[in-house]
Each structure stands twice: as C-alpha cells, then as structure tokens.
Amino acid sequence: MNFPPIPITGVGLVTAAGRGVEPAWEALCAGRSLLSRDSDPELSGFPPIETARCPRIDPESVGADRRAARIMGHHTHLLLAAVHDLAAEAPADPAVAEEEVAFFAGMDSVDPEKDDLLDAVRESEGRVDLGHFFSEGMDAIPPLWPLGLLNAIGFSQAAIQHRWRGENAVFSAGPEATARAVCEAADSVGAGKAKLALCAGVSGVISARMLARATRRGVWPQSGGLGEGAGVIRFEKPGDAGLSKIPGWLKGHCSVRALEKRGGLARAVQESARGALACAGLKPDDVDLLVIHGEGESGADGAEAEAVSAVFGDHKPWGLATKGVFGHLWGGSPALDLIMAIKALAEGAPPTPPAAAGGLFRDAAGGSGRDELKNALVLLQGFDGVCSGLVVGKNA
Amino acid sequence: MAGSGRRVVITGYGAMTPLGGDVASTFDAAREGRSGIEVIRRFDPEKLPCRIAGEVDDEWIASQENGAARRLDKFSTRGVRMMRVAVSQAARTARLGEISERKRIGVALGSHGDHPQIEELLRIFPYWKPEGSDPLQGGWDIEGLKSRGAYDLMTFFRRKSDVATSVVALDFDCRGPMVSICSACAAGAQAIGESVRLIRDAKADVMVAGGCEAPITYVGFLGFVLLTALVERYETPQSASRPFDRRRNGFVMSEGAGAMILESYDHARARGAGILGEVLGYGDSSDAFRITDMHPMGLGAVFAMKKAIEDARLAPDQVEYINAHGTSTPKNDSTETRAIKEVFGAHAEKIPVSSNKSMIGHTIGAAGAVEAILAVEGMRRSEILPTINYQNRDPKCDLDYVPNETRVQAHRVALSNSFGFGGQNACLCLGGPEIA
C-alpha cells in the first residue's frame, strides 16, 4: 500500500486519572475504574450514570491568555493541557519552520453552557420579545460567547500558542473525526507536506445536553459510562526524527463505513482491521496486541468480537480495552487508545485483558512478566458506522 | 497540470444563495451587479445595531426539495435543507445517480449545525429547577421536558456539525468516506480541499463537497453582533457590503449552500461525464495569531495561497483571477490585499481581484464552496464578477478589484480564498473547462 511508517515522537494525555500517560497507564494496569456515580444535580433527571470527569483546568496554567480564556470551555482546556504537556515533555525541534507544522483534530460537539444563557433567558422574562431580550438579556451573555461554540476556536487557540502554521483541519464529531485527524496528520508527514504533524482527539464535556444527545443516538445508557479527556500525538518526518525519541511508529490505517444494517458493522470492523494491516504490510499473526473499541453496548461489542474472531482465527494477541476504566471519551477515545497502545508496546507488558472477551485474547498478562510486543492494532467505531483500524509498531 | 496524485475535476455543482436558487440564477444576478442583501425578514431586528442580512427565498428551497426523501426532513435544519437542494442540483449535472460503485462516493461538508433558537431556549429553561439560593445550581426536570415535548429541543441533535454530512450521505446514497469540517469561514473550502486529498489518495473516486450555513436566526445573529463584526453604518442594505472600499465597516451575515461533485479525471472520462472545471491545487494554513484578528502581515493567507499555487504546479504569474475572501471588514480587506502583493509581487497589479460577498454577503461555512463555484462558472463564461459598492479608494487597498461592473475576460486559472475566524485559511486553485 506504500504507506511509510511514520515516527511518533511525542504524546500528551489528559484523563480522569490526571495529566500525562503514567497515571492513565497505572489505572489501566491496576484495573482501577475511574468511573463513579455522577452526583451533579444538573443530571439528576436522567437515569443514574457513571462518569469519569477530568478536573477543571486553569487555562492560564496551560498557556492561554486571560482574554482568550474567556471564550473557552472545558473541552478547549483539555486540548490545551494535552498539547502543553506534550510540548513540555518532548519539545519539538525548534529548527522546524512554523509553516511546516501541521495540526489536525477531532473534537466532539460543543454545547452552549447553561450558565452562559440562563441569566439572559431569565432576564427576558419568558417572552419571545427579541428587542427586550437584546436590551435586557444581552448583558448577561458573555462577550465573544458565540466563538466559544465553534470547535475551531479551541483548535485555533492551540495553534496560536504553539505557532503552528501548516496544514490543518478540525473534524467533528465522535471517534471517526479523530480517526480522520490521525490519518490526515500521518499522511501529511508521509507525503512530505509537513515535517511535524499533530493530531488530537477531544471528548465532549459531560452535561445534560451531552446525555440527551447520547440518549438520542442510542449510545447511552445502553453502553457503559462516559468520560472526559483529550490526547495529542505528534508525528515527525522519518529522516528528521532521532531514533532515541521515537516511542512508536504509525504503520497503517484504514477506515470503512458499515453499509448494511444486518451484519454491516461486523463486516466494517473486519474490513478496517484487514485494511489497516494490509496498509502496514502485516498479517494478523504479526499483531501482538489488540486494543478493542469495546464500548459496552451489546450490538457493537458483538460485532467487534465476531470481526476479531474472523480476522485472527486461532491467533490470540494480547488484549487491551480502556473504556471500563476511563469511560467512553467519544472524540477523545481514539487518542487515548492509541497512546495506551504505544505505552503497552514500550512496556512490553499489557494490562489484564478485558473481561468477558470470550477467549479472543491471550490469558493473564498483567504481572506475568514482560513480553516482546512489536505491533498493535487499535480498533475504533464511530457513530455513523465508520470503523477504523490503526496499526502502531515499536519499530519501523 | 494538477498537483501530486490523480487529477481532480468538477463534474457538477449547485448552489443556493440570496441571489438565486441555483448557480445559473446566482451568477446571472451577480453579473448584473445585484445585491441579495435586505432588511432581515426572519425575525424582528429592530433594536439591533445591524438589521440586514442575505436571506435565501423560502420558495426557492421548498420548490426544489426532493419529495422522495421526506424521512430525512426531521433531521434537516434550514442549512441542511439548502445543502440537500444544492447537492441535488450538482448530482443532476454530474449524473451522480448513474455511478454504480457507491462505496467509492464520499461526502465532505463544512457546516456548524444550527444555533439553538430563542424560542427553544424559552421552552427549555422553565424546566430548569434551581436548588438553594444560587439560581445556577439545580437540575433539569427531564420528565417534564419529555411530557411537554421539549426534550427533543434539549438534544439539539440538529445543531451538531456532522448532521449535514450524515443526511447528504443518506439522501444521495454515498457510501464512501465521510468528513465533517467545522473551521468557521474556511470550512467550505477546506471540505473541497479534503475531498481533493481523498481522491488523489485513491480513497474515493467521487466526492460530494461543499458547505452550508443558516445563521440568520436571532441567537446566531446576536453572536456576531456581540463580536461587533457586522456592518453597522450603511445607507441602504444593498450598499452595506463594500469590500475594499474605504468606507467599509463590517461584513453582512448571509446564508446559503454550495456543492460540488469532484471526481478523478480518469473516472469522469471513463463514464463520459461532462467536465466543468478542475481543482488544480489546495493550500491551507493557520495564522496562529489571535482568535478574532488576522495576522497583520497576512502570514497565513500568504502560506495558503503559495501552497495552492505550488500544489497546482503553477507559477504565480499563471494565476489570472483571484476570488477574494473580501469580507468588507477594515482589517480583512487590507490584510488580504497585502498578502496578495506578497505572493504575486509586481504581477499582483495585473490580476483582477473581486469579492462575491459584496453581493451575496458572508455565508460563513458555505462561502468557500459558493465562491469557488462562482469562480469556475466565471471561467466557463469568460466573465469576472464585480465587486459592487466600490466607490472610495482606500490607499491600503490598491489592486484591481473589478469595480461595480462585470468584466468580460477569458481566464483559465483562478484562486479562491477563504479565511476563518480563529485563523484557519484555505485557498483553492481552480482551472476552467479548457484546462480540464
């Protein structure tokens, strides 16, 4: 498929476990779920839900200036924190020109925050009197409020802070958007259009509106808990990346849409897995670690199990799943899963495989000693039936 | 002639704008220098500092909607309805329905979903139940919302930015890649650029690309009023949008949709599709300066234009027309002028530069697509659309802006600029049918 392996030279991650890869990895290895019954009174009218929220982040602590911070929501702070930490822990080569740094992101929907508008609506005294609303309610709306509703603003703020001036796009919404961002960033470097490319995935912010939308889409409460978080991954031109700082390589990717209602999802997962492996020039037997999507909804999980069984046959890779620990991060989940796969390759010891995986994976890994893991396949499912496979390797 | 990989040609396009319900009527009105800007009809703007906008005639939308796909209507906001009509026009020209390999047809659209309406907010907020003394602390009465039929408003499903892509893919049986882009005013152009990449990389043979936006609602409009980005001083609605004129003082909000059918050259030729033009190159960049201001040197705009020209493997002096972003704001127009000079040097003085926004207003996520379509249509007709309301020369804007009258001039290569709030820039290098 002529996809050159692309070096991954840095990652940044924010989850409910905290800032950075290590706390997330420790939680995963310990099998310690970060989900707990959400006690936010705003959600009290919904069925009980378990969430894994990220603590609020002071935007100025991650480099945002005070004026810009006024138009940012929690989702933007998550993105800025992940990017900030990546830059601090693995600084990019300053010799790379600004216009040679590309940036792509998948971001979940941004909702108007209740607090932004509640006062304004109340001041309008319940009347659809627009003139009255403007004159009496407008003062209660934060200036620049509409910009806060644009996904592009959080994305642009990261670019502003780090002077990224190359190719870019912000995709929305859900896991498929972030999968697209990963592919675009890797292709940008692979095609020589950028020397550095970053791709980010950002979750939505858990709120009543998010739950309402999740209910409408049928992804909750049928599936497990919901989480917040953001991850960013940096790709670098192979010749420019020092081998010592490469924790992993992106070796292949493929996205396929489920087209038929009956059996379509299983077929799409299967095709995306096979396509990603073909792109990487690998066979199923070459996969040492499989990161499953595993969102906890029976139809989706059943389709995934069927596909894994069909692709891997008797070969049983190590298994890893993140959603039982972190919840479903929607747009953030591909970044989290990819980063955990890279970490597992580096550690050589994957955490305990997901429960109820029906013998798809090798048995007991955690605590059984280190193993030589070379290649991992990450499986993702989007909301509109878009399934993706991403292959990462320890070596090119 | 085109950049790396497969050549990407245009085999169909469609549009809805305040000037017309399709490409031909929009272009015909624009070539006569007509303005689509009026006093807002959709809500009472009386007490707002800006009371004008470009609204698409409801009848144009209703008369062209496809009766066979009514099942999708419940997901279709005004913006999505316009998008579906624009795509249906483009699909008809391109004979999209005749293509049997539906898995090779993708969709990439720029859109931001619709804003919540004041009426919706007023229906929802009575179900907010404060607890204690702080009115912001409390919970939602979900059962009340459900029993009174307000819960659907709560989901704001239709506000989501990927709804347009999903609905169009279903409506037109496009089973290939789906991409939803929400990069503000650059979204429509970026959707076309991303489509070009997908076709060049052989991930699709055909892409439905474009953008839509319907921001003429009270909340959507109010947002831009608060930003003080809209024009506030004007004699008539029709003379308010005046790109590059010294008296410009803000942009005019507008609505619309634009759709292109993009196709690999070989695929189009093999099935005998008519070729309207070609996307020769695409360049994108980020200003990385400020959220609300362009880089003062137009750095991002320069990068985007240079990249698009390089991607097309052309020299700057081969560009014969620039369809400017030209918003009619003081900063954009002078900065864009500066960027054009930086890219083209002495050749800048010889290139006609015009802004469709002088007649259509700013259609936000649709603008990049609508303006690229008009640029190609201009090459087909050998006409360059004017910048109307150009009366007072600004020393900072000293290029040839094709003032007030359409120019009859054959041209084969055009750039179309789109620069978004936040600093995302996209530039398309387009070729006419002769090149294709």
mmCIF file of N, CA, C and O in Angstrom, chain B residues 309-344:
data_model
loop_
_atom_site.group_PDB
_atom_site.id
_atom_site.type_symbol
_atom_site.label_atom_id
_atom_site.label_comp_id
_atom_site.label_asym_id
_atom_site.label_seq_id
_atom_site.Cartn_x
_atom_site.Cartn_y
_atom_site.Cartn_z
ATOM 1 N N ILE B 309 -0.847 27.351 -5.097
ATOM 2 C CA ILE B 309 -0.201 27.531 -6.407
ATOM 3 C C ILE B 309 0.871 26.455 -6.621
ATOM 4 O O ILE B 309 0.971 25.860 -7.700
ATOM 5 N N GLU B 310 1.637 26.196 -5.573
ATOM 6 C CA GLU B 310 2.661 25.145 -5.678
ATOM 7 C C GLU B 310 2.033 23.783 -5.901
ATOM 8 O O GLU B 310 2.519 22.972 -6.690
ATOM 9 N N ASP B 311 0.947 23.542 -5.179
ATOM 10 C CA ASP B 311 0.262 22.254 -5.303
ATOM 11 C C ASP B 311 -0.237 22.053 -6.736
ATOM 12 O O ASP B 311 -0.286 20.930 -7.239
ATOM 13 N N ALA B 312 -0.611 23.153 -7.371
ATOM 14 C CA ALA B 312 -1.075 23.090 -8.764
ATOM 15 C C ALA B 312 0.085 23.041 -9.757
ATOM 16 O O ALA B 312 -0.139 22.902 -10.961
ATOM 17 N N ARG B 313 1.277 23.157 -9.222
ATOM 18 C CA ARG B 313 2.497 23.173 -10.058
ATOM 19 C C ARG B 313 2.428 24.290 -11.103
ATOM 20 O O ARG B 313 2.718 24.095 -12.287
ATOM 21 N N LEU B 314 2.017 25.430 -10.614
ATOM 22 C CA LEU B 314 1.949 26.615 -11.460
ATOM 23 C C LEU B 314 2.889 27.684 -10.907
ATOM 24 O O LEU B 314 3.320 27.606 -9.751
ATOM 25 N N ALA B 315 3.158 28.670 -11.724
ATOM 26 C CA ALA B 315 3.876 29.849 -11.249
ATOM 27 C C ALA B 315 2.842 30.921 -10.912
ATOM 28 O O ALA B 315 1.754 30.940 -11.501
ATOM 29 N N PRO B 316 3.150 31.799 -9.972
ATOM 30 C CA PRO B 316 2.164 32.836 -9.613
ATOM 31 C C PRO B 316 1.652 33.623 -10.813
ATOM 32 O O PRO B 316 0.462 33.984 -10.852
ATOM 33 N N ASP B 317 2.505 33.883 -11.797
ATOM 34 C CA ASP B 317 2.033 34.718 -12.912
ATOM 35 C C ASP B 317 1.095 33.969 -13.868
ATOM 36 O O ASP B 317 0.618 34.542 -14.836
ATOM 37 N N GLN B 318 0.831 32.706 -13.561
ATOM 38 C CA GLN B 318 -0.165 31.986 -14.361
ATOM 39 C C GLN B 318 -1.584 32.124 -13.783
ATOM 40 O O GLN B 318 -2.549 31.697 -14.406
ATOM 41 N N VAL B 319 -1.668 32.712 -12.599
ATOM 42 C CA VAL B 319 -2.995 32.939 -11.995
ATOM 43 C C VAL B 319 -3.613 34.173 -12.641
ATOM 44 O O VAL B 319 -3.002 35.242 -12.680
ATOM 45 N N GLU B 320 -4.833 34.031 -13.146
ATOM 46 C CA GLU B 320 -5.438 35.114 -13.923
ATOM 47 C C GLU B 320 -6.596 35.812 -13.216
ATOM 48 O O GLU B 320 -7.133 36.796 -13.717
ATOM 49 N N TYR B 321 -7.010 35.277 -12.079
ATOM 50 C CA TYR B 321 -8.111 35.904 -11.330
ATOM 51 C C TYR B 321 -8.063 35.420 -9.888
ATOM 52 O O TYR B 321 -7.718 34.262 -9.635
ATOM 53 N N ILE B 322 -8.386 36.306 -8.960
ATOM 54 C CA ILE B 322 -8.491 35.911 -7.552
ATOM 55 C C ILE B 322 -9.894 36.227 -7.046
ATOM 56 O O ILE B 322 -10.321 37.393 -7.062
ATOM 57 N N ASN B 323 -10.598 35.195 -6.626
ATOM 58 C CA ASN B 323 -11.875 35.383 -5.950
ATOM 59 C C ASN B 323 -11.535 35.569 -4.475
ATOM 60 O O ASN B 323 -11.221 34.620 -3.766
ATOM 61 N N ALA B 324 -11.599 36.823 -4.035
ATOM 62 C CA ALA B 324 -11.082 37.165 -2.709
ATOM 63 C C ALA B 324 -12.021 36.723 -1.605
ATOM 64 O O ALA B 324 -13.230 36.570 -1.810
ATOM 65 N N HIS B 325 -11.447 36.556 -0.413
ATOM 66 C CA HIS B 325 -12.300 36.362 0.767
ATOM 67 C C HIS B 325 -13.109 37.649 0.965
ATOM 68 O O HIS B 325 -14.290 37.581 1.227
ATOM 69 N N GLY B 326 -12.447 38.798 0.865
ATOM 70 C CA GLY B 326 -13.102 40.109 0.777
ATOM 71 C C GLY B 326 -14.353 40.285 1.597
ATOM 72 O O GLY B 326 -15.448 40.451 1.059
ATOM 73 N N THR B 327 -14.223 40.339 2.910
ATOM 74 C CA THR B 327 -15.404 40.346 3.774
ATOM 75 C C THR B 327 -16.068 41.704 3.913
ATOM 76 O O THR B 327 -17.189 41.796 4.371
ATOM 77 N N SER B 328 -15.340 42.761 3.606
ATOM 78 C CA SER B 328 -15.807 44.133 3.829
ATOM 79 C C SER B 328 -15.508 44.600 5.249
ATOM 80 O O SER B 328 -16.053 45.605 5.697
ATOM 81 N N THR B 329 -14.663 43.900 5.958
ATOM 82 C CA THR B 329 -14.188 44.420 7.245
ATOM 83 C C THR B 329 -12.888 45.180 6.985
ATOM 84 O O THR B 329 -12.127 44.832 6.078
ATOM 85 N N PRO B 330 -12.640 46.209 7.783
ATOM 86 C CA PRO B 330 -11.432 47.006 7.537
ATOM 87 C C PRO B 330 -10.157 46.164 7.539
ATOM 88 O O PRO B 330 -9.309 46.308 6.664
ATOM 89 N N LYS B 331 -10.045 45.262 8.500
ATOM 90 C CA LYS B 331 -8.794 44.513 8.616
ATOM 91 C C LYS B 331 -8.638 43.464 7.525
ATOM 92 O O LYS B 331 -7.575 43.325 6.934
ATOM 93 N N ASN B 332 -9.679 42.674 7.291
ATOM 94 C CA ASN B 332 -9.521 41.585 6.324
ATOM 95 C C ASN B 332 -9.074 42.112 4.971
ATOM 96 O O ASN B 332 -8.137 41.584 4.366
ATOM 97 N N ASP B 333 -9.759 43.131 4.484
ATOM 98 C CA ASP B 333 -9.536 43.519 3.096
ATOM 99 C C ASP B 333 -8.153 44.128 2.880
ATOM 100 O O ASP B 333 -7.506 43.875 1.852
ATOM 101 N N SER B 334 -7.698 44.901 3.843
ATOM 102 C CA SER B 334 -6.348 45.462 3.675
ATOM 103 C C SER B 334 -5.286 44.379 3.864
ATOM 104 O O SER B 334 -4.277 44.349 3.147
ATOM 105 N N THR B 335 -5.532 43.457 4.786
ATOM 106 C CA THR B 335 -4.552 42.399 5.007
ATOM 107 C C THR B 335 -4.513 41.430 3.832
ATOM 108 O O THR B 335 -3.448 40.966 3.429
ATOM 109 N N GLU B 336 -5.687 41.132 3.290
ATOM 110 C CA GLU B 336 -5.713 40.234 2.133
ATOM 111 C C GLU B 336 -4.993 40.874 0.945
ATOM 112 O O GLU B 336 -4.256 40.217 0.214
ATOM 113 N N THR B 337 -5.209 42.172 0.782
ATOM 114 C CA THR B 337 -4.512 42.893 -0.290
ATOM 115 C C THR B 337 -3.000 42.774 -0.106
ATOM 116 O O THR B 337 -2.254 42.477 -1.055
ATOM 117 N N ARG B 338 -2.566 42.997 1.118
ATOM 118 C CA ARG B 338 -1.138 42.908 1.419
ATOM 119 C C ARG B 338 -0.598 41.499 1.117
ATOM 120 O O ARG B 338 0.495 41.334 0.563
ATOM 121 N N ALA B 339 -1.375 40.485 1.490
ATOM 122 C CA ALA B 339 -0.945 39.100 1.268
ATOM 123 C C ALA B 339 -0.854 38.797 -0.226
ATOM 124 O O ALA B 339 0.072 38.109 -0.670
ATOM 125 N N ILE B 340 -1.810 39.294 -0.990
ATOM 126 C CA ILE B 340 -1.778 39.060 -2.443
ATOM 127 C C ILE B 340 -0.512 39.678 -3.041
ATOM 128 O O ILE B 340 0.163 39.078 -3.882
ATOM 129 N N LYS B 341 -0.177 40.870 -2.585
ATOM 130 C CA LYS B 341 1.051 41.521 -3.092
ATOM 131 C C LYS B 341 2.281 40.710 -2.716
ATOM 132 O O LYS B 341 3.231 40.598 -3.502
ATOM 133 N N GLU B 342 2.268 40.165 -1.511
ATOM 134 C CA GLU B 342 3.410 39.371 -1.056
ATOM 135 C C GLU B 342 3.598 38.123 -1.935
ATOM 136 O O GLU B 342 4.703 37.760 -2.296
ATOM 137 N N VAL B 343 2.493 37.509 -2.293
ATOM 138 C CA VAL B 343 2.571 36.271 -3.080
ATOM 139 C C VAL B 343 2.906 36.567 -4.540
ATOM 140 O O VAL B 343 3.713 35.874 -5.152
ATOM 141 N N PHE B 344 2.314 37.607 -5.086
ATOM 142 C CA PHE B 344 2.398 37.820 -6.538
ATOM 143 C C PHE B 344 3.386 38.902 -6.957
ATOM 144 O O PHE B 344 3.674 39.045 -8.142
#
